[in-house]
Amino acid sequence: MYNILFTNVGRRATLLQFCKKSLGNNVKIIATDNWSVAPALFFADKYYLTPKFSDINYIDKIFEICELENIHAITSLFDEDICVLSKYKADFEKRGILPLMPDKKTADLCLDKYLMYEYLEENGIPVVPTYNNLDAFNTALKNKEINFPVFIKPRTGCGSIGAKKINSFEQLQREIKTNKFNYIIQEYFENKDIDADVYVDYISKKVVSVFTKNKIETKIGGACKTISFKNKKLFDFVQIVSEKFNLTGPNDMDIFYKNGQYYLGEINPRFGGAYLNAFGAKVDFFRLIANNIDKIENKKDIGNYEDDVIMLMYDNVVITDKNSLKRDYKE
């Protein structure tokens, strides 16, 4: 039996269903969230409510759950949570638990998109041109290094919240002045938005599985319609990028393509929202996790899927009653 803990599960119900579909009666799914009405909680074998990841008591609660449920592996579905949990990666390992997350330095780079940009530039990885203030952007604009439209998003945001296309300098000024987010400004890539699901083996620390797809439609929260494709140059690019970081387990990369070159947008060191497309194409990260729990090193198996497998997300609901909800934590 594989006891796997998914933290901050939110709306990711189908992901938990696919985990159960993959491992069947050999897996016990434990889920956590800080809110009793998180829909995915109802698709776990057992769930716990925790304080928010920013709470001083949060990590103690996670360790308590790990002990109570004899957890074999832990993975989070929320970026800021990963930054907290990654600080305790060695502590999880001492308890015999596989922490499917990067080290703290990598987690911080993945969360802060401008730090990531600077790191990639220093390491010679093609990256989307990025500016962290209006003055730097305006200089690049005058030097004809960039032009409109551009794309803005919060420096430490997730789930596409606050991200939008900007068509003029006046519109850009208005958005920046709202102070809703600490924005970064990036080059806009038209119709060249690619998503890669990447599994880094816990034992070898090598990329062993890559699934790539084009984004057909993106809404709040990420890609909701995607279609698979294969390209060796892209697979090689993903592996080169991964070698610059200390990643383990499932990862999600946003990649762009222009004039024969791939560019990294960002890395989410967790199951991506559109990993469901990969599972539907028989690229099974849950089985890879199970192997690593069993101390089995996964063999490299990259691109072993069909082209043109399409994922179309749609809404679904949980119907329950108030008495079935556990009491929320109050700060």
mmCIF file of N, CA, C and O in Angstrom, residues 112-115 117-118 127-141 145-156 162-177 181-189 256 265:
data_model
loop_
_atom_site.group_PDB
_atom_site.id
_atom_site.type_symbol
_atom_site.label_atom_id
_atom_site.label_comp_id
_atom_site.label_asym_id
_atom_site.label_seq_id
_atom_site.Cartn_x
_atom_site.Cartn_y
_atom_site.Cartn_z
ATOM 1 N N ASP A 112 9.583 33.001 -7.588
ATOM 2 C CA ASP A 112 9.893 34.377 -7.971
ATOM 3 C C ASP A 112 10.346 34.393 -9.431
ATOM 4 O O ASP A 112 11.480 34.039 -9.758
ATOM 5 N N LYS A 113 9.450 34.813 -10.305
ATOM 6 C CA LYS A 113 9.702 34.697 -11.737
ATOM 7 C C LYS A 113 10.824 35.615 -12.234
ATOM 8 O O LYS A 113 11.460 35.319 -13.252
ATOM 9 N N TYR A 114 11.080 36.714 -11.540
ATOM 10 C CA TYR A 114 12.194 37.557 -11.974
ATOM 11 C C TYR A 114 13.532 36.974 -11.526
ATOM 12 O O TYR A 114 14.509 37.010 -12.281
ATOM 13 N N LEU A 115 13.581 36.416 -10.328
ATOM 14 C CA LEU A 115 14.794 35.719 -9.906
ATOM 15 C C LEU A 115 15.094 34.553 -10.851
ATOM 16 O O LEU A 115 16.255 34.290 -11.171
ATOM 17 N N TYR A 117 14.281 34.391 -14.009
ATOM 18 C CA TYR A 117 14.801 34.985 -15.248
ATOM 19 C C TYR A 117 16.293 35.296 -15.124
ATOM 20 O O TYR A 117 17.092 34.943 -16.002
ATOM 21 N N GLU A 118 16.680 35.924 -14.012
ATOM 22 C CA GLU A 118 18.088 36.270 -13.820
ATOM 23 C C GLU A 118 18.960 35.017 -13.741
ATOM 24 O O GLU A 118 20.063 34.985 -14.305
ATOM 25 N N VAL A 127 15.552 32.267 -22.322
ATOM 26 C CA VAL A 127 14.441 32.573 -21.430
ATOM 27 C C VAL A 127 13.657 33.748 -21.999
ATOM 28 O O VAL A 127 14.210 34.588 -22.732
ATOM 29 N N VAL A 128 12.390 33.824 -21.693
ATOM 30 C CA VAL A 128 11.541 34.918 -22.167
ATOM 31 C C VAL A 128 12.077 36.244 -21.623
ATOM 32 O O VAL A 128 12.263 36.381 -20.404
ATOM 33 N N PRO A 129 12.363 37.240 -22.491
ATOM 34 C CA PRO A 129 12.830 38.546 -22.016
ATOM 35 C C PRO A 129 11.869 39.120 -20.973
ATOM 36 O O PRO A 129 10.657 39.167 -21.200
ATOM 37 N N THR A 130 12.418 39.529 -19.822
ATOM 38 C CA THR A 130 11.596 39.903 -18.676
ATOM 39 C C THR A 130 12.141 41.178 -18.033
ATOM 40 O O THR A 130 13.361 41.351 -17.890
ATOM 41 N N TYR A 131 11.236 42.071 -17.611
ATOM 42 C CA TYR A 131 11.601 43.339 -16.988
ATOM 43 C C TYR A 131 10.802 43.488 -15.695
ATOM 44 O O TYR A 131 9.616 43.160 -15.647
ATOM 45 N N ASN A 132 11.467 43.976 -14.655
ATOM 46 C CA ASN A 132 10.801 44.051 -13.355
ATOM 47 C C ASN A 132 10.325 45.444 -12.976
ATOM 48 O O ASN A 132 9.811 45.653 -11.880
ATOM 49 N N ASN A 133 10.461 46.420 -13.902
ATOM 50 C CA ASN A 133 9.908 47.755 -13.641
ATOM 51 C C ASN A 133 9.731 48.506 -14.957
ATOM 52 O O ASN A 133 10.283 48.128 -15.997
ATOM 53 N N LEU A 134 8.959 49.575 -14.896
ATOM 54 C CA LEU A 134 8.647 50.341 -16.100
ATOM 55 C C LEU A 134 9.883 50.987 -16.711
ATOM 56 O O LEU A 134 9.998 51.071 -17.938
ATOM 57 N N ASP A 135 10.803 51.468 -15.885
ATOM 58 C CA ASP A 135 11.996 52.141 -16.412
ATOM 59 C C ASP A 135 12.839 51.187 -17.257
ATOM 60 O O ASP A 135 13.291 51.533 -18.357
ATOM 61 N N ALA A 136 13.065 49.975 -16.727
ATOM 62 C CA ALA A 136 13.859 48.986 -17.469
ATOM 63 C C ALA A 136 13.164 48.607 -18.769
ATOM 64 O O ALA A 136 13.802 48.470 -19.823
ATOM 65 N N PHE A 137 11.837 48.451 -18.698
ATOM 66 C CA PHE A 137 11.079 48.108 -19.907
ATOM 67 C C PHE A 137 11.135 49.245 -20.921
ATOM 68 O O PHE A 137 11.321 49.020 -22.123
ATOM 69 N N ASN A 138 10.978 50.485 -20.452
ATOM 70 C CA ASN A 138 10.962 51.634 -21.350
ATOM 71 C C ASN A 138 12.296 51.790 -22.065
ATOM 72 O O ASN A 138 12.348 52.132 -23.257
ATOM 73 N N THR A 139 13.393 51.521 -21.374
ATOM 74 C CA THR A 139 14.716 51.558 -22.003
ATOM 75 C C THR A 139 14.810 50.517 -23.110
ATOM 76 O O THR A 139 15.300 50.809 -24.217
ATOM 77 N N ALA A 140 14.339 49.307 -22.824
ATOM 78 C CA ALA A 140 14.369 48.243 -23.837
ATOM 79 C C ALA A 140 13.466 48.589 -25.015
ATOM 80 O O ALA A 140 13.804 48.296 -26.171
ATOM 81 N N LEU A 141 12.338 49.235 -24.727
ATOM 82 C CA LEU A 141 11.408 49.640 -25.787
ATOM 83 C C LEU A 141 12.068 50.674 -26.707
ATOM 84 O O LEU A 141 11.982 50.570 -27.945
ATOM 85 N N GLU A 145 14.406 46.596 -28.368
ATOM 86 C CA GLU A 145 14.662 45.223 -27.919
ATOM 87 C C GLU A 145 13.355 44.480 -27.664
ATOM 88 O O GLU A 145 13.340 43.256 -27.535
ATOM 89 N N ILE A 146 12.257 45.223 -27.551
ATOM 90 C CA ILE A 146 10.940 44.646 -27.318
ATOM 91 C C ILE A 146 9.901 45.600 -27.877
ATOM 92 O O ILE A 146 10.180 46.795 -28.065
ATOM 93 N N ASN A 147 8.714 45.089 -28.162
ATOM 94 C CA ASN A 147 7.650 45.931 -28.680
ATOM 95 C C ASN A 147 6.317 45.381 -28.198
ATOM 96 O O ASN A 147 6.231 44.276 -27.668
ATOM 97 N N PHE A 148 5.264 46.152 -28.376
ATOM 98 C CA PHE A 148 3.921 45.709 -27.996
ATOM 99 C C PHE A 148 3.352 44.808 -29.076
ATOM 100 O O PHE A 148 3.702 44.935 -30.249
ATOM 101 N N PRO A 149 2.474 43.867 -28.680
ATOM 102 C CA PRO A 149 1.966 43.651 -27.323
ATOM 103 C C PRO A 149 2.995 42.985 -26.415
ATOM 104 O O PRO A 149 3.931 42.350 -26.894
ATOM 105 N N VAL A 150 2.779 43.142 -25.091
ATOM 106 C CA VAL A 150 3.597 42.458 -24.098
ATOM 107 C C VAL A 150 2.665 41.697 -23.160
ATOM 108 O O VAL A 150 1.439 41.768 -23.279
ATOM 109 N N PHE A 151 3.264 40.967 -22.242
ATOM 110 C CA PHE A 151 2.481 40.163 -21.300
ATOM 111 C C PHE A 151 2.936 40.512 -19.891
ATOM 112 O O PHE A 151 4.140 40.578 -19.620
ATOM 113 N N ILE A 152 1.986 40.783 -19.001
ATOM 114 C CA ILE A 152 2.338 41.057 -17.614
ATOM 115 C C ILE A 152 1.746 39.982 -16.702
ATOM 116 O O ILE A 152 0.705 39.400 -16.997
ATOM 117 N N LYS A 153 2.442 39.722 -15.612
ATOM 118 C CA LYS A 153 1.930 38.791 -14.603
ATOM 119 C C LYS A 153 2.611 39.092 -13.278
ATOM 120 O O LYS A 153 3.708 39.681 -13.248
ATOM 121 N N PRO A 154 1.977 38.712 -12.172
ATOM 122 C CA PRO A 154 2.595 38.949 -10.861
ATOM 123 C C PRO A 154 3.918 38.220 -10.732
ATOM 124 O O PRO A 154 4.059 37.082 -11.184
ATOM 125 N N ARG A 155 4.881 38.879 -10.103
ATOM 126 C CA ARG A 155 6.231 38.318 -9.962
ATOM 127 C C ARG A 155 6.209 36.981 -9.209
ATOM 128 O O ARG A 155 6.993 36.082 -9.519
ATOM 129 N N THR A 156 5.324 36.853 -8.225
ATOM 130 C CA THR A 156 5.240 35.614 -7.448
ATOM 131 C C THR A 156 3.846 35.001 -7.530
ATOM 132 O O THR A 156 3.405 34.322 -6.602
ATOM 133 N N GLY A 162 -4.087 37.550 -12.448
ATOM 134 C CA GLY A 162 -3.454 38.824 -12.722
ATOM 135 C C GLY A 162 -2.673 38.891 -14.015
ATOM 136 O O GLY A 162 -2.170 39.954 -14.384
ATOM 137 N N ALA A 163 -2.564 37.782 -14.719
ATOM 138 C CA ALA A 163 -1.802 37.753 -15.972
ATOM 139 C C ALA A 163 -2.666 38.248 -17.124
ATOM 140 O O ALA A 163 -3.831 37.872 -17.230
ATOM 141 N N LYS A 164 -2.088 39.073 -17.992
ATOM 142 C CA LYS A 164 -2.878 39.577 -19.123
ATOM 143 C C LYS A 164 -1.985 40.141 -20.230
ATOM 144 O O LYS A 164 -0.838 40.547 -19.993
ATOM 145 N N LYS A 165 -2.545 40.172 -21.412
ATOM 146 C CA LYS A 165 -1.886 40.768 -22.577
ATOM 147 C C LYS A 165 -2.098 42.282 -22.538
ATOM 148 O O LYS A 165 -3.184 42.767 -22.233
ATOM 149 N N ILE A 166 -1.030 43.034 -22.864
ATOM 150 C CA ILE A 166 -1.067 44.494 -22.854
ATOM 151 C C ILE A 166 -0.692 45.003 -24.243
ATOM 152 O O ILE A 166 0.326 44.595 -24.815
ATOM 153 N N ASN A 167 -1.510 45.916 -24.778
ATOM 154 C CA ASN A 167 -1.341 46.340 -26.170
ATOM 155 C C ASN A 167 -0.693 47.706 -26.359
ATOM 156 O O ASN A 167 -0.327 48.064 -27.489
ATOM 157 N N SER A 168 -0.550 48.503 -25.281
ATOM 158 C CA SER A 168 0.020 49.839 -25.443
ATOM 159 C C SER A 168 0.718 50.272 -24.164
ATOM 160 O O SER A 168 0.462 49.735 -23.080
ATOM 161 N N PHE A 169 1.577 51.293 -24.291
ATOM 162 C CA PHE A 169 2.290 51.798 -23.119
ATOM 163 C C PHE A 169 1.321 52.435 -22.136
ATOM 164 O O PHE A 169 1.493 52.330 -20.911
ATOM 165 N N GLU A 170 0.295 53.083 -22.645
ATOM 166 C CA GLU A 170 -0.704 53.721 -21.769
ATOM 167 C C GLU A 170 -1.436 52.668 -20.932
ATOM 168 O O GLU A 170 -1.640 52.851 -19.719
ATOM 169 N N GLN A 171 -1.816 51.573 -21.577
ATOM 170 C CA GLN A 171 -2.477 50.485 -20.850
ATOM 171 C C GLN A 171 -1.535 49.884 -19.816
ATOM 172 O O GLN A 171 -1.939 49.578 -18.693
ATOM 173 N N LEU A 172 -0.261 49.744 -20.178
ATOM 174 C CA LEU A 172 0.728 49.192 -19.255
ATOM 175 C C LEU A 172 0.875 50.093 -18.033
ATOM 176 O O LEU A 172 0.889 49.601 -16.887
ATOM 177 N N GLN A 173 0.966 51.390 -18.239
ATOM 178 C CA GLN A 173 1.077 52.324 -17.116
ATOM 179 C C GLN A 173 -0.113 52.218 -16.179
ATOM 180 O O GLN A 173 0.039 52.212 -14.953
ATOM 181 N N ARG A 174 -1.309 52.132 -16.765
ATOM 182 C CA ARG A 174 -2.524 52.034 -15.938
ATOM 183 C C ARG A 174 -2.495 50.784 -15.064
ATOM 184 O O ARG A 174 -2.833 50.836 -13.880
ATOM 185 N N GLU A 175 -2.113 49.665 -15.653
ATOM 186 C CA GLU A 175 -2.090 48.409 -14.903
ATOM 187 C C GLU A 175 -1.053 48.442 -13.788
ATOM 188 O O GLU A 175 -1.311 47.993 -12.672
ATOM 189 N N ILE A 176 0.125 48.984 -14.086
ATOM 190 C CA ILE A 176 1.185 49.046 -13.079
ATOM 191 C C ILE A 176 0.774 49.948 -11.919
ATOM 192 O O ILE A 176 1.016 49.633 -10.741
ATOM 193 N N LYS A 177 0.103 51.068 -12.230
ATOM 194 C CA LYS A 177 -0.276 52.042 -11.207
ATOM 195 C C LYS A 177 -1.383 51.545 -10.278
ATOM 196 O O LYS A 177 -1.586 52.100 -9.200
ATOM 197 N N PHE A 181 -0.652 44.090 -8.059
ATOM 198 C CA PHE A 181 0.387 43.066 -7.979
ATOM 199 C C PHE A 181 1.748 43.714 -8.210
ATOM 200 O O PHE A 181 1.834 44.811 -8.761
ATOM 201 N N ASN A 182 2.790 43.004 -7.817
ATOM 202 C CA ASN A 182 4.147 43.385 -8.183
ATOM 203 C C ASN A 182 4.426 42.732 -9.542
ATOM 204 O O ASN A 182 4.867 41.589 -9.621
ATOM 205 N N TYR A 183 4.139 43.476 -10.601
ATOM 206 C CA TYR A 183 4.166 42.908 -11.944
ATOM 207 C C TYR A 183 5.580 42.779 -12.510
ATOM 208 O O TYR A 183 6.462 43.599 -12.227
ATOM 209 N N ILE A 184 5.763 41.759 -13.354
ATOM 210 C CA ILE A 184 6.880 41.713 -14.279
ATOM 211 C C ILE A 184 6.301 41.854 -15.684
ATOM 212 O O ILE A 184 5.118 41.561 -15.920
ATOM 213 N N ILE A 185 7.142 42.314 -16.615
ATOM 214 C CA ILE A 185 6.723 42.550 -17.991
ATOM 215 C C ILE A 185 7.537 41.632 -18.888
ATOM 216 O O ILE A 185 8.767 41.598 -18.796
ATOM 217 N N GLN A 186 6.859 40.887 -19.771
ATOM 218 C CA GLN A 186 7.547 39.922 -20.625
ATOM 219 C C GLN A 186 7.147 40.083 -22.085
ATOM 220 O O GLN A 186 6.085 40.617 -22.400
ATOM 221 N N GLU A 187 8.033 39.593 -22.953
ATOM 222 C CA GLU A 187 7.700 39.526 -24.372
ATOM 223 C C GLU A 187 6.480 38.634 -24.567
ATOM 224 O O GLU A 187 6.331 37.612 -23.900
ATOM 225 N N TYR A 188 5.597 39.020 -25.478
ATOM 226 C CA TYR A 188 4.394 38.244 -25.757
ATOM 227 C C TYR A 188 4.645 37.339 -26.955
ATOM 228 O O TYR A 188 5.067 37.788 -28.016
ATOM 229 N N PHE A 189 4.399 36.038 -26.766
ATOM 230 C CA PHE A 189 4.566 35.057 -27.832
ATOM 231 C C PHE A 189 3.187 34.643 -28.347
ATOM 232 O O PHE A 189 2.411 34.023 -27.622
ATOM 233 N N PHE A 256 8.039 28.580 -24.599
ATOM 234 C CA PHE A 256 7.600 29.302 -25.791
ATOM 235 C C PHE A 256 8.566 29.007 -26.951
ATOM 236 O O PHE A 256 9.704 28.614 -26.730
ATOM 237 N N GLY A 265 9.607 29.806 -19.976
ATOM 238 C CA GLY A 265 8.813 30.844 -19.326
ATOM 239 C C GLY A 265 8.907 30.722 -17.822
ATOM 240 O O GLY A 265 9.332 31.648 -17.131
#
